[in-house]
Amino acid sequence: MLLIDWLSEAWTRARGVRVLDGGLDGGPLAERTVLAETHDPVRLARMRQLTTVGRFTGDVCRCLGGPTLALYDADDTLLGSATLHGHGSVSWERSRFADDIEVDEPEALTLFLAECGVTGLLVDLLGPLVTTLGYDEPPDGPQFRPAGAPAVLADRQVPEVLRDELVDVAGSDAARLPDARVRRLAERLAGAEPDPVARAGALLNWLGRLPYPTEALWGEGVLVRRLLAALPDADIVTATASGTPVMVLGAVNWAAHQPDDRVVATAVARMMLR
């Protein structure tokens, strides 16, 4: 039987899907933590579309993948399973077919799983968003912002009220500023912009413009996320929902470092899938 025929048969019989923790090395499916579960026909149809429509590669990803999707029939009998591999690669019954699918809607799949209740997946959107918006770090440039470069601060649209405080702080050092200094920066920003949603938007705009991955994840990005920590999550979500694509990138960066990244998934979905 070909994989495409197996998928048609399995999904025709499917009445439930469980998203399980772990990949190919996660142990018996019945013993795994259930991250999300649905028996809703509309959601099942959407899950089927997002995980089976795409290009068959004729090969398999070399990583172990995760999480795992498990299909069940009306009697709760396991029909088969698939592992997710990075951005948009789905491997159904790998040991049997060894033929991964690069799905047609990888962003929609990630956001749909977040909508279903799965955490920790928004990080998969970072790389594609960065490339689309052109914020990959240059191969021949410094990985961190050098000290004494006011033009770089302006280019990154660092809030103007903070620039004189940060111009002599290199990007690598910005990640290690003492808590007291970060609090003073947050207070200074709040004094210049009392609206917390506007402050969140300015910080997300800054975070989204940082070169990826070094500065955005480990350099100045650490400082921006620490400044965002002074704001309620609700204000960050509100800023995301009404923001620009760069702010959405900043929001995904922020969310990928939170215990629960679903907090911005709905707002991000409105921006990315409209």
Short mmCIF file of N, CA and C in Angstrom, two decimals, residues 30-186:
data_model
loop_
_atom_site.label_atom_id
_atom_site.label_comp_id
_atom_site.label_asym_id
_atom_site.label_seq_id
_atom_site.Cartn_x
_atom_site.Cartn_y
_atom_site.Cartn_z
N ALA A 30 0.82 4.94 24.34
CA ALA A 30 -0.20 4.89 25.39
C ALA A 30 0.30 5.45 26.73
N GLU A 31 1.62 5.55 26.88
CA GLU A 31 2.18 6.02 28.15
C GLU A 31 2.60 7.49 28.10
N ARG A 32 2.36 8.16 27.00
CA ARG A 32 2.84 9.54 26.86
C ARG A 32 1.83 10.56 27.37
N THR A 33 2.36 11.74 27.68
CA THR A 33 1.51 12.86 28.07
C THR A 33 0.73 13.35 26.86
N VAL A 34 -0.58 13.55 27.05
CA VAL A 34 -1.44 14.07 25.99
C VAL A 34 -1.40 15.60 26.05
N LEU A 35 -0.88 16.22 25.00
CA LEU A 35 -0.77 17.67 24.95
C LEU A 35 -2.06 18.32 24.47
N ALA A 36 -2.79 17.63 23.62
CA ALA A 36 -4.06 18.13 23.11
C ALA A 36 -4.82 16.95 22.53
N GLU A 37 -6.13 17.09 22.46
CA GLU A 37 -6.96 16.02 21.93
C GLU A 37 -8.22 16.63 21.32
N THR A 38 -8.65 16.09 20.20
CA THR A 38 -9.90 16.57 19.61
C THR A 38 -10.66 15.42 18.96
N HIS A 39 -11.99 15.50 19.08
CA HIS A 39 -12.89 14.59 18.39
C HIS A 39 -13.88 15.37 17.53
N ASP A 40 -13.67 16.68 17.47
CA ASP A 40 -14.56 17.55 16.71
C ASP A 40 -14.36 17.34 15.21
N PRO A 41 -15.43 17.03 14.47
CA PRO A 41 -15.26 16.74 13.03
C PRO A 41 -14.63 17.89 12.24
N VAL A 42 -14.96 19.12 12.59
CA VAL A 42 -14.40 20.26 11.86
C VAL A 42 -12.89 20.35 12.11
N ARG A 43 -12.49 20.19 13.36
CA ARG A 43 -11.06 20.24 13.68
C ARG A 43 -10.31 19.04 13.09
N LEU A 44 -10.96 17.88 13.08
CA LEU A 44 -10.33 16.71 12.48
C LEU A 44 -10.08 16.94 10.99
N ALA A 45 -11.07 17.54 10.32
CA ALA A 45 -10.91 17.82 8.89
C ALA A 45 -9.77 18.81 8.66
N ARG A 46 -9.67 19.80 9.52
CA ARG A 46 -8.59 20.78 9.38
C ARG A 46 -7.24 20.13 9.66
N MET A 47 -7.18 19.28 10.68
CA MET A 47 -5.93 18.58 10.99
C MET A 47 -5.52 17.69 9.81
N ARG A 48 -6.48 17.01 9.23
CA ARG A 48 -6.17 16.15 8.08
C ARG A 48 -5.58 16.98 6.94
N GLN A 49 -6.22 18.08 6.62
CA GLN A 49 -5.74 18.92 5.53
C GLN A 49 -4.32 19.42 5.80
N LEU A 50 -4.08 19.89 7.01
CA LEU A 50 -2.79 20.51 7.32
C LEU A 50 -1.65 19.51 7.42
N THR A 51 -1.95 18.23 7.67
CA THR A 51 -0.88 17.25 7.87
C THR A 51 -0.74 16.25 6.73
N THR A 52 -1.60 16.34 5.72
CA THR A 52 -1.51 15.36 4.64
C THR A 52 -1.41 15.98 3.25
N VAL A 53 -1.65 17.27 3.13
CA VAL A 53 -1.60 17.93 1.83
C VAL A 53 -0.24 18.62 1.67
N GLY A 54 0.51 18.19 0.67
CA GLY A 54 1.83 18.77 0.46
C GLY A 54 2.65 17.94 -0.51
N ARG A 55 3.95 18.04 -0.38
CA ARG A 55 4.88 17.36 -1.29
C ARG A 55 5.55 16.20 -0.58
N PHE A 56 5.41 15.01 -1.13
CA PHE A 56 6.11 13.84 -0.59
C PHE A 56 7.58 13.91 -1.00
N THR A 57 8.47 13.75 -0.03
CA THR A 57 9.90 13.95 -0.30
C THR A 57 10.62 12.69 -0.74
N GLY A 58 10.07 11.52 -0.43
CA GLY A 58 10.77 10.28 -0.74
C GLY A 58 11.94 10.01 0.20
N ASP A 59 12.00 10.76 1.28
CA ASP A 59 13.10 10.64 2.24
C ASP A 59 12.56 10.98 3.63
N VAL A 60 13.43 10.88 4.65
CA VAL A 60 13.02 11.20 6.01
C VAL A 60 14.02 12.17 6.64
N CYS A 61 13.49 13.02 7.51
CA CYS A 61 14.34 13.91 8.30
C CYS A 61 15.19 13.06 9.25
N ARG A 62 16.40 13.51 9.52
CA ARG A 62 17.29 12.71 10.37
C ARG A 62 17.07 12.93 11.86
N CYS A 63 16.25 13.95 12.24
CA CYS A 63 15.99 14.17 13.66
C CYS A 63 14.87 13.25 14.14
N LEU A 64 14.71 13.16 15.45
CA LEU A 64 13.69 12.29 16.04
C LEU A 64 12.31 12.93 16.06
N GLY A 65 12.26 14.23 15.87
CA GLY A 65 10.98 14.90 15.76
C GLY A 65 10.22 15.03 17.06
N GLY A 66 9.02 15.53 16.94
CA GLY A 66 8.13 15.71 18.06
C GLY A 66 7.44 17.07 17.98
N PRO A 67 6.21 17.14 18.48
CA PRO A 67 5.42 16.09 19.12
C PRO A 67 4.92 15.06 18.11
N THR A 68 4.10 14.13 18.62
CA THR A 68 3.58 13.03 17.82
C THR A 68 2.06 13.15 17.71
N LEU A 69 1.55 12.93 16.50
CA LEU A 69 0.11 12.89 16.27
C LEU A 69 -0.33 11.43 16.20
N ALA A 70 -1.38 11.10 16.95
CA ALA A 70 -1.88 9.73 16.95
C ALA A 70 -3.35 9.73 16.55
N LEU A 71 -3.69 8.88 15.56
CA LEU A 71 -5.06 8.77 15.05
C LEU A 71 -5.77 7.59 15.71
N TYR A 72 -7.05 7.80 16.08
CA TYR A 72 -7.84 6.74 16.72
C TYR A 72 -9.20 6.63 16.03
N ASP A 73 -9.70 5.40 15.99
CA ASP A 73 -11.02 5.19 15.38
C ASP A 73 -12.12 5.35 16.42
N ALA A 74 -13.36 4.99 16.07
CA ALA A 74 -14.50 5.18 16.95
C ALA A 74 -14.41 4.34 18.22
N ASP A 75 -13.64 3.26 18.17
CA ASP A 75 -13.45 2.40 19.35
C ASP A 75 -12.19 2.76 20.13
N ASP A 76 -11.59 3.89 19.80
CA ASP A 76 -10.36 4.37 20.43
C ASP A 76 -9.19 3.41 20.18
N THR A 77 -9.21 2.78 19.03
CA THR A 77 -8.10 1.92 18.62
C THR A 77 -7.14 2.74 17.77
N LEU A 78 -5.87 2.60 18.04
CA LEU A 78 -4.85 3.36 17.32
C LEU A 78 -4.81 2.94 15.86
N LEU A 79 -4.91 3.93 14.97
CA LEU A 79 -4.82 3.68 13.53
C LEU A 79 -3.43 3.92 12.97
N GLY A 80 -2.70 4.81 13.57
CA GLY A 80 -1.36 5.16 13.10
C GLY A 80 -0.93 6.47 13.71
N SER A 81 0.31 6.85 13.43
CA SER A 81 0.85 8.07 14.04
C SER A 81 1.83 8.75 13.12
N ALA A 82 2.13 10.00 13.47
CA ALA A 82 3.10 10.80 12.71
C ALA A 82 3.90 11.64 13.68
N THR A 83 5.14 11.92 13.32
CA THR A 83 5.96 12.87 14.08
C THR A 83 6.14 14.14 13.26
N LEU A 84 6.21 15.27 13.97
CA LEU A 84 6.47 16.55 13.34
C LEU A 84 7.96 16.83 13.38
N HIS A 85 8.48 17.35 12.28
CA HIS A 85 9.92 17.58 12.17
C HIS A 85 10.17 19.01 11.70
N GLY A 86 10.45 19.89 12.65
CA GLY A 86 10.77 21.25 12.29
C GLY A 86 9.59 21.98 11.68
N HIS A 87 9.89 22.84 10.71
CA HIS A 87 8.88 23.71 10.14
C HIS A 87 8.18 23.03 8.98
N GLY A 88 7.05 22.37 9.26
CA GLY A 88 6.20 21.87 8.20
C GLY A 88 6.52 20.53 7.62
N SER A 89 7.31 19.72 8.29
CA SER A 89 7.61 18.38 7.81
C SER A 89 6.90 17.37 8.71
N VAL A 90 6.08 16.50 8.10
CA VAL A 90 5.30 15.52 8.84
C VAL A 90 5.67 14.13 8.34
N SER A 91 5.94 13.23 9.27
CA SER A 91 6.37 11.88 8.92
C SER A 91 5.35 10.86 9.43
N TRP A 92 4.47 10.38 8.54
CA TRP A 92 3.46 9.39 8.89
C TRP A 92 4.03 7.98 8.80
N GLU A 93 3.85 7.21 9.87
CA GLU A 93 4.26 5.80 9.89
C GLU A 93 5.64 5.62 9.25
N ARG A 94 6.60 6.32 9.84
CA ARG A 94 7.94 6.42 9.24
C ARG A 94 8.57 5.06 8.99
N SER A 95 8.48 4.15 9.96
CA SER A 95 9.15 2.86 9.80
C SER A 95 8.56 2.05 8.64
N ARG A 96 7.35 2.36 8.29
CA ARG A 96 6.68 1.61 7.21
C ARG A 96 6.88 2.26 5.85
N PHE A 97 6.77 3.60 5.79
CA PHE A 97 6.77 4.28 4.49
C PHE A 97 8.03 5.09 4.19
N ALA A 98 8.70 5.60 5.22
CA ALA A 98 9.93 6.40 5.04
C ALA A 98 9.75 7.46 3.96
N ASP A 99 8.68 8.25 4.09
CA ASP A 99 8.36 9.23 3.06
C ASP A 99 7.70 10.45 3.72
N ASP A 100 8.52 11.42 4.12
CA ASP A 100 7.99 12.60 4.81
C ASP A 100 7.19 13.48 3.85
N ILE A 101 6.29 14.26 4.43
CA ILE A 101 5.50 15.24 3.68
C ILE A 101 5.92 16.64 4.09
N GLU A 102 6.29 17.47 3.13
CA GLU A 102 6.46 18.90 3.38
C GLU A 102 5.11 19.55 3.10
N VAL A 103 4.43 19.93 4.16
CA VAL A 103 3.04 20.36 4.03
C VAL A 103 2.94 21.71 3.34
N ASP A 104 1.79 21.95 2.74
CA ASP A 104 1.58 23.19 1.98
C ASP A 104 1.41 24.41 2.87
N GLU A 105 0.95 24.21 4.11
CA GLU A 105 0.66 25.34 4.99
C GLU A 105 1.38 25.17 6.34
N PRO A 106 2.71 25.27 6.36
CA PRO A 106 3.42 25.01 7.61
C PRO A 106 3.08 25.99 8.72
N GLU A 107 2.95 27.29 8.39
CA GLU A 107 2.60 28.26 9.43
C GLU A 107 1.22 27.98 10.00
N ALA A 108 0.28 27.65 9.12
CA ALA A 108 -1.08 27.36 9.58
C ALA A 108 -1.10 26.12 10.48
N LEU A 109 -0.28 25.12 10.17
CA LEU A 109 -0.22 23.92 11.01
C LEU A 109 0.29 24.26 12.40
N THR A 110 1.36 25.03 12.48
CA THR A 110 1.90 25.43 13.79
C THR A 110 0.86 26.19 14.60
N LEU A 111 0.20 27.15 13.97
CA LEU A 111 -0.77 27.98 14.68
C LEU A 111 -2.02 27.19 15.03
N PHE A 112 -2.41 26.24 14.20
CA PHE A 112 -3.57 25.40 14.52
C PHE A 112 -3.29 24.53 15.74
N LEU A 113 -2.10 23.96 15.81
CA LEU A 113 -1.75 23.14 16.97
C LEU A 113 -1.72 23.99 18.24
N ALA A 114 -1.25 25.23 18.13
CA ALA A 114 -1.29 26.13 19.28
C ALA A 114 -2.73 26.41 19.68
N GLU A 115 -3.59 26.60 18.69
CA GLU A 115 -5.02 26.82 18.96
C GLU A 115 -5.63 25.61 19.67
N CYS A 116 -5.16 24.41 19.32
CA CYS A 116 -5.67 23.19 19.96
C CYS A 116 -5.15 23.02 21.39
N GLY A 117 -4.11 23.77 21.75
CA GLY A 117 -3.61 23.71 23.12
C GLY A 117 -2.18 23.27 23.27
N VAL A 118 -1.45 23.09 22.17
CA VAL A 118 -0.06 22.62 22.24
C VAL A 118 0.86 23.83 22.42
N THR A 119 1.74 23.76 23.39
CA THR A 119 2.68 24.84 23.64
C THR A 119 4.05 24.51 23.05
N GLY A 120 4.87 25.56 22.93
CA GLY A 120 6.27 25.37 22.55
C GLY A 120 6.55 25.25 21.08
N LEU A 121 5.57 25.57 20.22
CA LEU A 121 5.77 25.39 18.78
C LEU A 121 6.02 26.69 18.02
N LEU A 122 5.69 27.84 18.61
CA LEU A 122 5.83 29.08 17.87
C LEU A 122 7.27 29.38 17.47
N VAL A 123 8.23 28.80 18.19
CA VAL A 123 9.63 29.01 17.82
C VAL A 123 9.90 28.56 16.38
N ASP A 124 9.09 27.62 15.88
CA ASP A 124 9.27 27.16 14.50
C ASP A 124 8.96 28.25 13.48
N LEU A 125 8.24 29.30 13.90
CA LEU A 125 7.91 30.39 12.98
C LEU A 125 9.02 31.42 12.87
N LEU A 126 9.95 31.41 13.83
CA LEU A 126 10.96 32.46 13.88
C LEU A 126 11.80 32.52 12.60
N GLY A 127 12.42 31.40 12.24
CA GLY A 127 13.30 31.39 11.08
C GLY A 127 12.61 31.85 9.80
N PRO A 128 11.44 31.29 9.43
CA PRO A 128 10.76 31.74 8.22
C PRO A 128 10.37 33.21 8.26
N LEU A 129 9.91 33.70 9.42
CA LEU A 129 9.55 35.12 9.52
C LEU A 129 10.77 36.01 9.34
N VAL A 130 11.87 35.64 9.99
CA VAL A 130 13.10 36.42 9.87
C VAL A 130 13.55 36.52 8.42
N THR A 131 13.54 35.40 7.72
CA THR A 131 13.98 35.40 6.33
C THR A 131 13.04 36.22 5.45
N THR A 132 11.74 36.09 5.68
CA THR A 132 10.76 36.84 4.90
C THR A 132 10.95 38.35 5.07
N LEU A 133 11.24 38.77 6.30
CA LEU A 133 11.35 40.20 6.59
C LEU A 133 12.78 40.73 6.42
N GLY A 134 13.73 39.82 6.20
CA GLY A 134 15.10 40.26 5.90
C GLY A 134 15.94 40.62 7.10
N TYR A 135 15.74 39.92 8.24
CA TYR A 135 16.51 40.25 9.44
C TYR A 135 17.50 39.15 9.83
N ASP A 136 17.89 38.32 8.88
CA ASP A 136 18.99 37.39 9.14
C ASP A 136 20.28 38.19 9.35
N GLU A 137 21.12 37.77 10.30
CA GLU A 137 22.36 38.51 10.53
C GLU A 137 23.29 38.36 9.32
N PRO A 138 23.97 39.42 8.92
CA PRO A 138 24.85 39.33 7.75
C PRO A 138 26.05 38.44 8.03
N PRO A 139 26.47 37.64 7.07
CA PRO A 139 27.58 36.73 7.30
C PRO A 139 28.91 37.43 7.53
N ASP A 140 29.03 38.67 7.07
CA ASP A 140 30.30 39.36 7.16
C ASP A 140 30.27 40.51 8.18
N GLY A 141 29.24 40.58 9.00
CA GLY A 141 29.12 41.67 9.97
C GLY A 141 29.29 41.19 11.39
N PRO A 142 29.39 42.13 12.34
CA PRO A 142 29.49 41.72 13.75
C PRO A 142 28.19 41.07 14.22
N GLN A 143 28.31 40.06 15.05
CA GLN A 143 27.11 39.39 15.54
C GLN A 143 26.38 40.24 16.58
N PHE A 144 27.11 41.08 17.31
CA PHE A 144 26.50 41.93 18.32
C PHE A 144 26.71 43.40 17.94
N ARG A 145 25.77 44.24 18.32
CA ARG A 145 25.91 45.68 18.09
C ARG A 145 27.12 46.20 18.85
N PRO A 146 28.02 46.91 18.17
CA PRO A 146 29.17 47.47 18.88
C PRO A 146 28.75 48.68 19.71
N ALA A 147 29.49 48.95 20.77
CA ALA A 147 29.25 50.16 21.56
C ALA A 147 29.63 51.38 20.74
N GLY A 148 28.96 52.50 21.04
CA GLY A 148 29.29 53.74 20.35
C GLY A 148 28.81 53.80 18.92
N ALA A 149 27.65 53.20 18.64
CA ALA A 149 27.10 53.19 17.28
C ALA A 149 25.66 53.69 17.31
N PRO A 150 25.46 55.00 17.48
CA PRO A 150 24.09 55.53 17.58
C PRO A 150 23.24 55.27 16.34
N ALA A 151 23.87 55.20 15.16
CA ALA A 151 23.10 54.95 13.95
C ALA A 151 22.44 53.57 13.97
N VAL A 152 23.09 52.60 14.60
CA VAL A 152 22.51 51.26 14.70
C VAL A 152 21.28 51.29 15.59
N LEU A 153 21.36 52.02 16.71
CA LEU A 153 20.20 52.14 17.59
C LEU A 153 19.03 52.78 16.85
N ALA A 154 19.32 53.79 16.06
CA ALA A 154 18.26 54.45 15.30
C ALA A 154 17.67 53.50 14.26
N ASP A 155 18.54 52.73 13.58
CA ASP A 155 18.08 51.80 12.56
C ASP A 155 17.19 50.72 13.16
N ARG A 156 17.51 50.31 14.37
CA ARG A 156 16.69 49.30 15.05
C ARG A 156 15.44 49.89 15.70
N GLN A 157 15.28 51.19 15.59
CA GLN A 157 14.15 51.92 16.17
C GLN A 157 14.03 51.67 17.67
N VAL A 158 15.20 51.65 18.34
CA VAL A 158 15.22 51.63 19.80
C VAL A 158 14.50 52.89 20.27
N PRO A 159 13.58 52.79 21.24
CA PRO A 159 12.90 54.00 21.72
C PRO A 159 13.90 55.12 22.01
N GLU A 160 13.62 56.30 21.48
CA GLU A 160 14.60 57.38 21.53
C GLU A 160 15.01 57.72 22.95
N VAL A 161 14.08 57.59 23.89
CA VAL A 161 14.36 57.94 25.28
C VAL A 161 15.42 57.03 25.91
N LEU A 162 15.67 55.87 25.29
CA LEU A 162 16.64 54.92 25.83
C LEU A 162 17.99 54.96 25.12
N ARG A 163 18.08 55.67 24.02
CA ARG A 163 19.29 55.55 23.20
C ARG A 163 20.54 56.09 23.89
N ASP A 164 20.42 57.21 24.59
CA ASP A 164 21.63 57.73 25.24
C ASP A 164 22.10 56.84 26.36
N GLU A 165 21.18 56.03 26.93
CA GLU A 165 21.54 55.09 27.99
C GLU A 165 22.25 53.85 27.43
N LEU A 166 21.96 53.54 26.17
CA LEU A 166 22.43 52.27 25.61
C LEU A 166 23.54 52.43 24.57
N VAL A 167 23.81 53.64 24.14
CA VAL A 167 24.75 53.82 23.04
C VAL A 167 26.14 53.29 23.38
N ASP A 168 26.54 53.36 24.63
CA ASP A 168 27.87 52.86 25.02
C ASP A 168 27.85 51.44 25.55
N VAL A 169 26.70 50.76 25.42
CA VAL A 169 26.56 49.38 25.87
C VAL A 169 26.50 48.47 24.64
N ALA A 170 27.47 47.61 24.47
CA ALA A 170 27.46 46.69 23.33
C ALA A 170 26.31 45.70 23.46
N GLY A 171 25.90 45.13 22.33
CA GLY A 171 24.78 44.19 22.36
C GLY A 171 25.01 43.02 23.28
N SER A 172 26.22 42.49 23.28
CA SER A 172 26.51 41.35 24.15
C SER A 172 26.41 41.73 25.62
N ASP A 173 26.77 42.98 25.95
CA ASP A 173 26.69 43.44 27.34
C ASP A 173 25.26 43.80 27.73
N ALA A 174 24.44 44.21 26.75
CA ALA A 174 23.05 44.54 27.03
C ALA A 174 22.31 43.35 27.63
N ALA A 175 22.72 42.16 27.24
CA ALA A 175 22.07 40.96 27.77
C ALA A 175 22.36 40.73 29.24
N ARG A 176 23.40 41.39 29.76
CA ARG A 176 23.83 41.12 31.14
C ARG A 176 23.70 42.34 32.05
N LEU A 177 22.89 43.31 31.68
CA LEU A 177 22.73 44.48 32.53
C LEU A 177 22.13 44.10 33.88
N PRO A 178 22.55 44.74 34.96
CA PRO A 178 21.98 44.44 36.28
C PRO A 178 20.47 44.73 36.31
N ASP A 179 19.77 44.02 37.17
CA ASP A 179 18.31 44.18 37.27
C ASP A 179 17.94 45.63 37.58
N ALA A 180 18.72 46.28 38.46
CA ALA A 180 18.39 47.66 38.84
C ALA A 180 18.44 48.59 37.62
N ARG A 181 19.40 48.36 36.75
CA ARG A 181 19.52 49.23 35.57
C ARG A 181 18.39 48.95 34.59
N VAL A 182 18.01 47.70 34.46
CA VAL A 182 16.89 47.37 33.58
C VAL A 182 15.61 48.01 34.11
N ARG A 183 15.43 47.99 35.42
CA ARG A 183 14.24 48.65 35.99
C ARG A 183 14.25 50.14 35.69
N ARG A 184 15.41 50.78 35.77
CA ARG A 184 15.48 52.21 35.47
C ARG A 184 15.15 52.47 34.00
N LEU A 185 15.60 51.60 33.13
CA LEU A 185 15.27 51.75 31.71
C LEU A 185 13.75 51.62 31.51
N ALA A 186 13.15 50.65 32.18
CA ALA A 186 11.70 50.45 32.06
C ALA A 186 10.95 51.67 32.59
#
